[in-house]
Amino acid sequence: MEEQAKRKTVLSGIQPTSNLTLGNYLGALKNFVAMQQDFDSYYMVADMHAITVRQESARLRRRSIETLALFLACGIDPEKSTLFIQSHVPEHAMLTWVLSCNAYMGELNRMTQFKDKSARHADNINAGLFTYPVLMAADILLYQAHLIPVGADQKQHVELTRNLAERFNRAYGDTFVVPEPYIPKVGARIMSLQDPTSKMSKSDPNPNGFIAMLDDPDAIRRKLRRAVTDCEGCVTEDDSGRPGVYNLLTICSACSGSPVQEVSRELCGQGCGALKDRTADAVIAVLEPIQREYGRLLGDKQYLTDTLRQGAEKAGRTAQKTLRKVYHKVGFDSVKA
Ligand code: TYM
């Protein structure tokens, strides 16, 4: 029991916008599963974040459940972790308001994801897109999380969260744990298969650029065979300066568990075709069992609904505790709370 009380807390989330990619798995989900053994873990489907870009409601609802099923299929165990959908816990929106009043326009303006997304959705640069990192800070701070497993692209948002937590603590006295990002050594930034200088992304209009977690083995092999490498045919002992080859080595390493140098050494002198085949084998070995379990879980709607209900209750209890403290500190009347 005492052991339990000392465990640190982990929180992370993934947007349910479309098929998750191998990048989401290697940068985030894989670590969610590993970390639940040693931490008090909260993992959420970030549906509130998803509506910063216009969504079709029935589709978003379905995707949220499917994303939850994928979390479970990867090995997140609802007995060990609290699994929930963000919008089921209203405290996220409530804390966001308080934090918004402590966030500066200037610091939000510097967020690179805001700049990228506004460029991509120039017809819908809404205020939510701008304040999105504040909602993310609320997600983290509500659960007093110590560690945030994310890919490299989310590091800036976790840093903003740290700044907001420290600012609030200075103004109102110790309230929030100041979190740290947890970014994996291998897999923090999986690149597009078609343009290895940009991130693999689920919103890439070219499906050959990414491997979806639900792609079948033939599609995985085909996409990897078409992956852009470079014209020097062979794998060498050090390919860190060759973005396309290095991306495949990283994927192969992260999926097989062998260090990059070991994969390089084994394939040294062989053509890129051999590396592509080896990578496809490693990716399929990881994704196939997840896909089988995902299919099974989707057939068990009752289990998914029960898991969500329990998750929302558990997450809600923790979130309410923090929010009550915050409301009191900022001077809101507690009669109703
Ligand atoms: P999202 O949904 O864009 O991505 C989910 C996670 O996947 C990681 N990721 C990648 N990692 C490596 N290589 C890639 N190509 C790649 N693409 C995506 C992301 O870094 C992320 O960890 N705002 C977040 C979701 C969120 C969240 C939170 C995360 C909402 N609240 C609180 C942590 C804590 C997002 O949009 O991630």
mmCIF file of C-alpha atoms and ligand atoms in Angstrom:
data_model
loop_
_atom_site.group_PDB
_atom_site.id
_atom_site.type_symbol
_atom_site.label_atom_id
_atom_site.label_comp_id
_atom_site.label_asym_id
_atom_site.label_seq_id
_atom_site.Cartn_x
_atom_site.Cartn_y
_atom_site.Cartn_z
ATOM 1 C CA MET A 1 0.000 0.000 0.000
ATOM 2 C CA GLU A 2 2.802 2.386 0.978
ATOM 3 C CA GLU A 3 4.634 1.298 -2.161
ATOM 4 C CA GLN A 4 1.579 2.369 -4.214
ATOM 5 C CA ALA A 5 1.450 5.807 -2.593
ATOM 6 C CA LYS A 6 5.015 6.526 -3.662
ATOM 7 C CA ARG A 7 4.518 5.686 -7.335
ATOM 8 C CA LYS A 8 4.996 8.577 -9.725
ATOM 9 C CA THR A 9 2.261 9.493 -12.184
ATOM 10 C CA VAL A 10 2.372 9.296 -15.967
ATOM 11 C CA LEU A 11 -0.146 10.886 -18.319
ATOM 12 C CA SER A 12 -0.407 11.049 -22.068
ATOM 13 C CA GLY A 13 -2.951 11.274 -24.844
ATOM 14 C CA ILE A 14 -3.511 10.727 -28.543
ATOM 15 C CA GLN A 15 -5.980 12.439 -30.838
ATOM 16 C CA PRO A 16 -8.545 10.136 -32.426
ATOM 17 C CA THR A 17 -8.518 11.942 -35.755
ATOM 18 C CA SER A 18 -7.741 9.132 -38.170
ATOM 19 C CA ASN A 19 -5.846 5.877 -38.366
ATOM 20 C CA LEU A 20 -2.949 6.028 -35.970
ATOM 21 C CA THR A 21 0.469 5.530 -37.536
ATOM 22 C CA LEU A 22 3.578 3.569 -36.745
ATOM 23 C CA GLY A 23 4.985 6.953 -35.580
ATOM 24 C CA ASN A 24 2.259 7.214 -32.923
ATOM 25 C CA TYR A 25 3.051 3.680 -31.827
ATOM 26 C CA LEU A 26 6.838 3.974 -31.628
ATOM 27 C CA GLY A 27 6.894 7.540 -30.299
ATOM 28 C CA ALA A 28 4.127 7.164 -27.741
ATOM 29 C CA LEU A 29 1.894 4.090 -27.385
ATOM 30 C CA LYS A 30 4.718 1.595 -27.011
ATOM 31 C CA ASN A 31 5.990 3.575 -24.028
ATOM 32 C CA PHE A 32 2.517 3.878 -22.527
ATOM 33 C CA VAL A 33 2.446 0.098 -22.299
ATOM 34 C CA ALA A 34 5.954 -0.176 -20.842
ATOM 35 C CA MET A 35 5.407 2.574 -18.266
ATOM 36 C CA GLN A 36 2.164 1.266 -16.804
ATOM 37 C CA GLN A 37 4.180 -1.356 -14.904
ATOM 38 C CA ASP A 38 6.021 1.180 -12.785
ATOM 39 C CA PHE A 39 3.803 4.258 -12.721
ATOM 40 C CA ASP A 40 0.336 5.327 -11.810
ATOM 41 C CA SER A 41 -0.778 5.831 -15.419
ATOM 42 C CA TYR A 42 -3.488 7.883 -17.108
ATOM 43 C CA TYR A 43 -3.964 7.520 -20.848
ATOM 44 C CA MET A 44 -6.616 9.388 -22.735
ATOM 45 C CA VAL A 45 -8.189 9.707 -26.130
ATOM 46 C CA ALA A 46 -7.889 13.459 -26.771
ATOM 47 C CA ASP A 47 -11.218 14.072 -28.526
ATOM 48 C CA MET A 48 -11.433 17.699 -27.329
ATOM 49 C CA HIS A 49 -8.151 18.426 -29.088
ATOM 50 C CA ALA A 50 -9.475 16.879 -32.288
ATOM 51 C CA ILE A 51 -12.171 19.518 -32.826
ATOM 52 C CA THR A 52 -9.604 22.272 -33.374
ATOM 53 C CA VAL A 53 -9.952 20.948 -36.917
ATOM 54 C CA ARG A 54 -13.534 20.506 -38.191
ATOM 55 C CA GLN A 55 -14.764 16.939 -37.558
ATOM 56 C CA GLU A 56 -17.816 14.995 -38.623
ATOM 57 C CA SER A 57 -19.506 14.128 -35.294
ATOM 58 C CA ALA A 58 -20.515 10.487 -35.904
ATOM 59 C CA ARG A 59 -17.062 9.778 -37.274
ATOM 60 C CA LEU A 60 -15.304 11.408 -34.303
ATOM 61 C CA ARG A 61 -17.441 9.384 -31.873
ATOM 62 C CA ARG A 62 -16.604 6.143 -33.693
ATOM 63 C CA ARG A 63 -12.907 6.982 -33.940
ATOM 64 C CA SER A 64 -12.712 7.726 -30.212
ATOM 65 C CA ILE A 65 -13.969 4.232 -29.376
ATOM 66 C CA GLU A 66 -11.697 2.690 -32.004
ATOM 67 C CA THR A 67 -8.707 4.536 -30.575
ATOM 68 C CA LEU A 68 -9.571 3.232 -27.136
ATOM 69 C CA ALA A 69 -9.734 -0.311 -28.582
ATOM 70 C CA LEU A 70 -6.319 0.219 -30.135
ATOM 71 C CA PHE A 71 -4.861 1.355 -26.794
ATOM 72 C CA LEU A 72 -6.166 -1.858 -25.245
ATOM 73 C CA ALA A 73 -4.949 -3.984 -28.174
ATOM 74 C CA CYS A 74 -1.421 -2.595 -27.712
ATOM 75 C CA GLY A 75 -1.433 -3.933 -24.176
ATOM 76 C CA ILE A 76 -2.676 -1.092 -22.003
ATOM 77 C CA ASP A 77 -4.350 -2.894 -19.156
ATOM 78 C CA PRO A 78 -7.334 -1.092 -17.580
ATOM 79 C CA GLU A 79 -6.550 -2.824 -14.296
ATOM 80 C CA LYS A 80 -3.153 -1.090 -14.238
ATOM 81 C CA SER A 81 -3.894 2.173 -16.078
ATOM 82 C CA THR A 82 -6.762 4.626 -16.117
ATOM 83 C CA LEU A 83 -8.034 4.765 -19.702
ATOM 84 C CA PHE A 84 -10.549 7.411 -20.640
ATOM 85 C CA ILE A 85 -11.934 9.802 -23.209
ATOM 86 C CA GLN A 86 -11.002 13.419 -22.480
ATOM 87 C CA SER A 87 -14.487 14.901 -22.976
ATOM 88 C CA HIS A 88 -15.910 12.487 -20.361
ATOM 89 C CA VAL A 89 -14.096 14.462 -17.662
ATOM 90 C CA PRO A 90 -15.398 18.071 -17.731
ATOM 91 C CA GLU A 91 -12.628 19.266 -15.380
ATOM 92 C CA HIS A 92 -10.306 19.448 -18.417
ATOM 93 C CA ALA A 93 -12.300 22.346 -19.846
ATOM 94 C CA MET A 94 -12.716 23.943 -16.404
ATOM 95 C CA LEU A 95 -9.016 24.007 -15.597
ATOM 96 C CA THR A 96 -8.240 25.235 -19.109
ATOM 97 C CA TRP A 97 -10.019 28.506 -18.377
ATOM 98 C CA VAL A 98 -8.015 29.168 -15.236
ATOM 99 C CA LEU A 99 -4.751 28.316 -16.988
ATOM 100 C CA SER A 100 -5.710 30.472 -19.995
ATOM 101 C CA CYS A 101 -5.780 33.441 -17.669
ATOM 102 C CA ASN A 102 -2.192 32.626 -16.756
ATOM 103 C CA ALA A 103 -0.876 31.990 -20.275
ATOM 104 C CA TYR A 104 0.608 34.750 -22.398
ATOM 105 C CA MET A 105 -0.326 35.391 -26.016
ATOM 106 C CA GLY A 106 3.386 35.697 -26.816
ATOM 107 C CA GLU A 107 4.269 32.215 -25.572
ATOM 108 C CA LEU A 108 1.312 30.629 -27.402
ATOM 109 C CA ASN A 109 2.323 32.471 -30.556
ATOM 110 C CA ARG A 110 5.676 30.703 -30.485
ATOM 111 C CA MET A 111 4.196 27.196 -30.648
ATOM 112 C CA THR A 112 5.426 25.612 -33.876
ATOM 113 C CA GLN A 113 2.427 23.288 -34.136
ATOM 114 C CA PHE A 114 0.089 26.317 -34.140
ATOM 115 C CA LYS A 115 2.078 27.855 -36.965
ATOM 116 C CA ASP A 116 2.060 24.575 -38.975
ATOM 117 C CA LYS A 117 -1.620 23.881 -38.433
ATOM 118 C CA SER A 118 -2.692 27.430 -39.251
ATOM 119 C CA ALA A 119 -0.763 27.169 -42.498
ATOM 120 C CA ARG A 120 -2.486 23.866 -43.314
ATOM 121 C CA HIS A 121 -6.001 25.028 -42.305
ATOM 122 C CA ALA A 122 -5.868 28.650 -43.387
ATOM 123 C CA ASP A 123 -9.675 28.769 -43.727
ATOM 124 C CA ASN A 124 -10.229 27.796 -40.061
ATOM 125 C CA ILE A 125 -7.640 29.421 -37.790
ATOM 126 C CA ASN A 126 -9.879 29.267 -34.726
ATOM 127 C CA ALA A 127 -9.126 30.342 -31.156
ATOM 128 C CA GLY A 128 -9.076 26.671 -30.054
ATOM 129 C CA LEU A 129 -6.162 25.997 -32.355
ATOM 130 C CA PHE A 130 -4.323 28.823 -30.635
ATOM 131 C CA THR A 131 -5.158 27.818 -27.037
ATOM 132 C CA TYR A 132 -4.790 24.076 -27.671
ATOM 133 C CA PRO A 133 -1.501 23.875 -25.685
ATOM 134 C CA VAL A 134 -3.333 25.286 -22.653
ATOM 135 C CA LEU A 135 -5.880 22.456 -22.847
ATOM 136 C CA MET A 136 -2.936 20.061 -23.069
ATOM 137 C CA ALA A 137 -1.417 21.663 -19.972
ATOM 138 C CA ALA A 138 -4.735 21.189 -18.150
ATOM 139 C CA ASP A 139 -4.758 17.493 -19.190
ATOM 140 C CA ILE A 140 -1.365 17.042 -17.584
ATOM 141 C CA LEU A 141 -1.675 19.239 -14.494
ATOM 142 C CA LEU A 142 -5.097 17.890 -13.431
ATOM 143 C CA TYR A 143 -3.501 14.506 -12.743
ATOM 144 C CA GLN A 144 -0.344 15.903 -11.100
ATOM 145 C CA ALA A 145 1.652 13.922 -13.651
ATOM 146 C CA HIS A 146 5.435 13.674 -13.275
ATOM 147 C CA LEU A 147 6.297 12.145 -16.647
ATOM 148 C CA ILE A 148 4.732 12.682 -20.055
ATOM 149 C CA PRO A 149 5.617 10.060 -22.693
ATOM 150 C CA VAL A 150 5.437 11.800 -26.087
ATOM 151 C CA GLY A 151 7.200 12.003 -29.424
ATOM 152 C CA ALA A 152 9.643 14.864 -30.071
ATOM 153 C CA ASP A 153 6.968 17.058 -31.711
ATOM 154 C CA GLN A 154 5.123 17.476 -28.387
ATOM 155 C CA LYS A 155 8.175 18.537 -26.361
ATOM 156 C CA GLN A 156 7.445 22.242 -26.795
ATOM 157 C CA HIS A 157 3.920 21.769 -25.398
ATOM 158 C CA VAL A 158 5.240 19.966 -22.327
ATOM 159 C CA GLU A 159 7.724 22.800 -21.800
ATOM 160 C CA LEU A 160 4.880 25.313 -21.918
ATOM 161 C CA THR A 161 3.033 23.161 -19.368
ATOM 162 C CA ARG A 162 6.062 23.363 -17.071
ATOM 163 C CA ASN A 163 6.119 27.138 -17.399
ATOM 164 C CA LEU A 164 2.413 27.429 -16.603
ATOM 165 C CA ALA A 165 2.732 25.119 -13.600
ATOM 166 C CA GLU A 166 5.706 27.068 -12.222
ATOM 167 C CA ARG A 167 3.976 30.403 -12.808
ATOM 168 C CA PHE A 168 0.818 29.243 -11.050
ATOM 169 C CA ASN A 169 2.794 27.765 -8.156
ATOM 170 C CA ARG A 170 4.676 31.039 -7.721
ATOM 171 C CA ALA A 171 1.490 33.108 -7.743
ATOM 172 C CA TYR A 172 -0.733 30.871 -5.596
ATOM 173 C CA GLY A 173 1.619 28.582 -3.672
ATOM 174 C CA ASP A 174 2.494 24.977 -4.422
ATOM 175 C CA THR A 175 -0.370 23.458 -6.392
ATOM 176 C CA PHE A 176 0.904 21.517 -9.389
ATOM 177 C CA VAL A 177 3.604 18.921 -9.933
ATOM 178 C CA VAL A 178 5.959 20.298 -12.608
ATOM 179 C CA PRO A 179 6.090 17.559 -15.283
ATOM 180 C CA GLU A 180 8.962 16.305 -17.441
ATOM 181 C CA PRO A 181 8.642 15.047 -21.006
ATOM 182 C CA TYR A 182 9.660 11.420 -21.543
ATOM 183 C CA ILE A 183 10.956 11.122 -25.092
ATOM 184 C CA PRO A 184 12.244 7.735 -26.289
ATOM 185 C CA LYS A 185 15.850 7.467 -27.495
ATOM 186 C CA VAL A 186 14.820 5.544 -30.611
ATOM 187 C CA GLY A 187 11.503 6.319 -32.326
ATOM 188 C CA ALA A 188 10.836 9.865 -31.030
ATOM 189 C CA ARG A 189 10.569 11.162 -34.572
ATOM 190 C CA ILE A 190 9.660 8.616 -37.222
ATOM 191 C CA MET A 191 9.873 10.261 -40.617
ATOM 192 C CA SER A 192 7.668 10.032 -43.705
ATOM 193 C CA LEU A 193 8.552 7.145 -46.022
ATOM 194 C CA GLN A 194 8.156 9.444 -49.018
ATOM 195 C CA ASP A 195 9.921 12.500 -47.621
ATOM 196 C CA PRO A 196 12.336 11.475 -44.870
ATOM 197 C CA THR A 197 12.953 15.096 -43.919
ATOM 198 C CA SER A 198 9.392 15.527 -42.611
ATOM 199 C CA LYS A 199 7.564 13.723 -39.797
ATOM 200 C CA MET A 200 5.421 10.649 -40.507
ATOM 201 C CA SER A 201 1.914 11.980 -40.032
ATOM 202 C CA LYS A 202 -1.584 10.534 -40.067
ATOM 203 C CA SER A 203 -2.785 13.593 -41.976
ATOM 204 C CA ASP A 204 -0.346 13.037 -44.863
ATOM 205 C CA PRO A 205 -2.482 13.065 -48.043
ATOM 206 C CA ASN A 206 -0.104 10.490 -49.586
ATOM 207 C CA PRO A 207 -0.806 7.125 -47.881
ATOM 208 C CA ASN A 208 2.590 5.834 -49.066
ATOM 209 C CA GLY A 209 4.210 8.306 -46.666
ATOM 210 C CA PHE A 210 2.968 6.537 -43.537
ATOM 211 C CA ILE A 211 2.298 3.071 -42.173
ATOM 212 C CA ALA A 212 -1.046 2.952 -40.412
ATOM 213 C CA MET A 213 -1.217 0.679 -37.406
ATOM 214 C CA LEU A 214 -4.052 -1.136 -39.150
ATOM 215 C CA ASP A 215 -2.339 -1.564 -42.538
ATOM 216 C CA ASP A 216 -2.287 -5.218 -43.597
ATOM 217 C CA PRO A 217 1.054 -6.996 -44.156
ATOM 218 C CA ASP A 218 0.909 -6.574 -47.948
ATOM 219 C CA ALA A 219 0.395 -2.818 -47.655
ATOM 220 C CA ILE A 220 3.236 -2.581 -45.121
ATOM 221 C CA ARG A 221 5.632 -4.439 -47.438
ATOM 222 C CA ARG A 222 4.546 -2.402 -50.450
ATOM 223 C CA LYS A 223 4.952 0.952 -48.676
ATOM 224 C CA LEU A 224 8.351 0.016 -47.292
ATOM 225 C CA ARG A 225 9.556 -1.213 -50.689
ATOM 226 C CA ARG A 226 8.594 2.158 -52.144
ATOM 227 C CA ALA A 227 10.244 4.109 -49.329
ATOM 228 C CA VAL A 228 12.529 6.862 -50.572
ATOM 229 C CA THR A 229 16.170 6.138 -49.649
ATOM 230 C CA ASP A 230 19.030 7.478 -51.762
ATOM 231 C CA CYS A 231 21.066 6.351 -54.718
ATOM 232 C CA GLU A 232 24.047 4.885 -52.840
ATOM 233 C CA GLY A 233 22.681 1.366 -52.741
ATOM 234 C CA CYS A 234 24.318 -0.266 -49.714
ATOM 235 C CA VAL A 235 23.798 -0.103 -45.993
ATOM 236 C CA THR A 236 27.041 1.025 -44.318
ATOM 237 C CA GLU A 237 28.236 0.946 -40.720
ATOM 238 C CA ASP A 238 27.088 4.517 -40.116
ATOM 239 C CA ASP A 239 24.124 5.848 -42.069
ATOM 240 C CA SER A 240 23.172 8.618 -39.651
ATOM 241 C CA GLY A 241 23.673 11.222 -42.412
ATOM 242 C CA ARG A 242 21.288 9.464 -44.846
ATOM 243 C CA PRO A 243 17.740 10.438 -43.761
ATOM 244 C CA GLY A 244 15.813 7.775 -45.733
ATOM 245 C CA VAL A 245 18.107 4.891 -44.782
ATOM 246 C CA TYR A 246 18.420 6.075 -41.191
ATOM 247 C CA ASN A 247 14.638 6.270 -40.837
ATOM 248 C CA LEU A 248 14.303 2.633 -41.918
ATOM 249 C CA LEU A 249 17.093 1.588 -39.560
ATOM 250 C CA THR A 250 15.302 3.407 -36.737
ATOM 251 C CA ILE A 251 11.976 1.747 -37.507
ATOM 252 C CA CYS A 252 13.640 -1.648 -37.754
ATOM 253 C CA SER A 253 15.496 -1.107 -34.501
ATOM 254 C CA ALA A 254 12.486 0.181 -32.563
ATOM 255 C CA CYS A 255 10.306 -2.710 -33.770
ATOM 256 C CA SER A 256 12.839 -5.494 -33.284
ATOM 257 C CA GLY A 257 14.463 -4.241 -30.098
ATOM 258 C CA SER A 258 17.986 -4.494 -31.629
ATOM 259 C CA PRO A 259 20.064 -1.291 -31.417
ATOM 260 C CA VAL A 260 20.476 0.671 -34.683
ATOM 261 C CA GLN A 261 24.219 -0.118 -34.791
ATOM 262 C CA GLU A 262 23.505 -3.821 -34.585
ATOM 263 C CA VAL A 263 21.021 -3.714 -37.496
ATOM 264 C CA SER A 264 23.564 -1.650 -39.494
ATOM 265 C CA ARG A 265 26.336 -4.109 -38.747
ATOM 266 C CA GLU A 266 24.247 -7.115 -39.760
ATOM 267 C CA LEU A 267 23.120 -5.556 -43.042
ATOM 268 C CA CYS A 268 26.370 -3.737 -43.852
ATOM 269 C CA GLY A 269 27.226 -4.069 -47.554
ATOM 270 C CA GLN A 270 23.746 -5.301 -48.517
ATOM 271 C CA GLY A 271 21.371 -3.262 -50.672
ATOM 272 C CA CYS A 272 18.513 -1.087 -49.423
ATOM 273 C CA GLY A 273 16.116 -3.823 -50.601
ATOM 274 C CA ALA A 274 17.420 -6.104 -47.833
ATOM 275 C CA LEU A 275 16.950 -3.340 -45.261
ATOM 276 C CA LYS A 276 13.393 -2.735 -46.492
ATOM 277 C CA ASP A 277 12.541 -6.438 -46.255
ATOM 278 C CA ARG A 278 14.069 -6.730 -42.786
ATOM 279 C CA THR A 279 12.154 -3.627 -41.650
ATOM 280 C CA ALA A 280 8.880 -4.963 -43.076
ATOM 281 C CA ASP A 281 9.347 -8.258 -41.177
ATOM 282 C CA ALA A 282 9.975 -6.379 -37.926
ATOM 283 C CA VAL A 283 6.995 -4.029 -38.376
ATOM 284 C CA ILE A 284 4.606 -6.853 -39.295
ATOM 285 C CA ALA A 285 5.759 -8.904 -36.290
ATOM 286 C CA VAL A 286 4.767 -5.986 -34.022
ATOM 287 C CA LEU A 287 1.551 -4.899 -35.717
ATOM 288 C CA GLU A 288 -0.074 -8.214 -36.641
ATOM 289 C CA PRO A 289 -0.868 -9.364 -33.083
ATOM 290 C CA ILE A 290 -2.134 -5.860 -32.219
ATOM 291 C CA GLN A 291 -4.452 -5.936 -35.246
ATOM 292 C CA ARG A 292 -5.831 -9.355 -34.288
ATOM 293 C CA GLU A 293 -6.571 -8.216 -30.748
ATOM 294 C CA TYR A 294 -8.079 -4.960 -32.035
ATOM 295 C CA GLY A 295 -10.498 -6.927 -34.247
ATOM 296 C CA ARG A 296 -11.539 -9.060 -31.295
ATOM 297 C CA LEU A 297 -12.062 -6.058 -29.004
ATOM 298 C CA LEU A 298 -14.200 -4.194 -31.517
ATOM 299 C CA GLY A 299 -16.617 -7.117 -31.367
ATOM 300 C CA ASP A 300 -16.987 -6.660 -27.590
ATOM 301 C CA LYS A 301 -18.770 -3.302 -27.340
ATOM 302 C CA GLN A 302 -19.942 -3.983 -23.792
ATOM 303 C CA TYR A 303 -16.365 -4.403 -22.575
ATOM 304 C CA LEU A 304 -15.311 -1.170 -24.277
ATOM 305 C CA THR A 305 -18.243 0.745 -22.753
ATOM 306 C CA ASP A 306 -17.563 -0.658 -19.270
ATOM 307 C CA THR A 307 -13.865 0.204 -19.545
ATOM 308 C CA LEU A 308 -14.705 3.751 -20.544
ATOM 309 C CA ARG A 309 -17.198 4.233 -17.753
ATOM 310 C CA GLN A 310 -14.757 2.990 -15.113
ATOM 311 C CA GLY A 311 -11.946 5.074 -16.618
ATOM 312 C CA ALA A 312 -13.999 8.277 -16.613
ATOM 313 C CA GLU A 313 -15.015 7.724 -12.980
ATOM 314 C CA LYS A 314 -11.457 7.086 -11.843
ATOM 315 C CA ALA A 315 -9.995 9.971 -13.848
ATOM 316 C CA GLY A 316 -12.838 12.230 -12.673
ATOM 317 C CA ARG A 317 -12.047 11.585 -9.011
ATOM 318 C CA THR A 318 -8.396 12.627 -9.418
ATOM 319 C CA ALA A 319 -9.288 15.593 -11.622
ATOM 320 C CA GLN A 320 -11.902 16.888 -9.173
ATOM 321 C CA LYS A 321 -9.395 16.848 -6.346
ATOM 322 C CA THR A 322 -6.973 19.092 -8.241
ATOM 323 C CA LEU A 323 -9.672 21.364 -9.614
ATOM 324 C CA ARG A 324 -11.172 21.934 -6.179
ATOM 325 C CA LYS A 325 -7.751 23.024 -4.914
ATOM 326 C CA VAL A 326 -7.253 25.354 -7.880
ATOM 327 C CA TYR A 327 -10.713 26.926 -7.601
ATOM 328 C CA HIS A 328 -10.127 27.614 -3.949
ATOM 329 C CA LYS A 329 -6.713 29.160 -4.605
ATOM 330 C CA VAL A 330 -7.949 31.531 -7.274
ATOM 331 C CA GLY A 331 -10.799 32.653 -5.031
ATOM 332 C CA PHE A 332 -13.880 30.914 -6.387
ATOM 333 C CA ASP A 333 -16.657 30.335 -3.880
ATOM 334 C CA SER A 334 -16.688 26.741 -2.728
ATOM 335 C CA VAL A 335 -20.323 26.560 -1.607
ATOM 336 C CA LYS A 336 -21.353 24.782 -4.784
ATOM 337 C CA ALA A 337 -18.237 22.621 -5.088
HETATM 338 P P1 TYM B 1 -0.944 13.343 -31.538
HETATM 339 O O1 TYM B 1 -2.301 12.739 -31.506
HETATM 340 O O2 TYM B 1 -0.582 14.198 -32.716
HETATM 341 O O3 TYM B 1 0.151 12.215 -31.458
HETATM 342 C C1 TYM B 1 0.110 11.265 -30.411
HETATM 343 C C2 TYM B 1 1.522 10.901 -29.971
HETATM 344 O O4 TYM B 1 2.254 10.333 -31.062
HETATM 345 C C3 TYM B 1 3.495 11.004 -31.199
HETATM 346 N N1 TYM B 1 3.866 11.016 -32.623
HETATM 347 C C4 TYM B 1 5.038 10.586 -33.106
HETATM 348 N N2 TYM B 1 6.122 10.071 -32.500
HETATM 349 C C5 TYM B 1 7.173 9.721 -33.292
HETATM 350 N N3 TYM B 1 7.181 9.880 -34.633
HETATM 351 C C6 TYM B 1 6.128 10.402 -35.292
HETATM 352 N N4 TYM B 1 6.137 10.536 -36.609
HETATM 353 C C7 TYM B 1 4.981 10.784 -34.511
HETATM 354 N N5 TYM B 1 3.763 11.321 -34.825
HETATM 355 C C8 TYM B 1 3.110 11.462 -33.653
HETATM 356 C C9 TYM B 1 3.239 12.418 -30.673
HETATM 357 O O5 TYM B 1 4.432 13.057 -30.293
HETATM 358 C C10 TYM B 1 2.321 12.136 -29.502
HETATM 359 O O6 TYM B 1 3.077 11.773 -28.364
HETATM 360 N N6 TYM B 1 -1.467 17.105 -28.284
HETATM 361 C C11 TYM B 1 -1.189 15.694 -28.427
HETATM 362 C C12 TYM B 1 -2.158 14.824 -27.676
HETATM 363 C C13 TYM B 1 -2.339 15.208 -26.249
HETATM 364 C C14 TYM B 1 -1.423 14.964 -25.185
HETATM 365 C C15 TYM B 1 -2.047 15.513 -24.025
HETATM 366 C C16 TYM B 1 -0.177 14.341 -25.104
HETATM 367 C C17 TYM B 1 -3.399 15.867 -25.742
HETATM 368 N N7 TYM B 1 -3.227 16.050 -24.390
HETATM 369 C C18 TYM B 1 -1.400 15.464 -22.769
HETATM 370 C C19 TYM B 1 0.459 14.300 -23.853
HETATM 371 C C20 TYM B 1 -0.165 14.857 -22.724
HETATM 372 C C21 TYM B 1 -1.252 15.323 -29.895
HETATM 373 O O7 TYM B 1 -1.871 15.982 -30.683
HETATM 374 O O8 TYM B 1 -0.652 14.139 -30.196
#
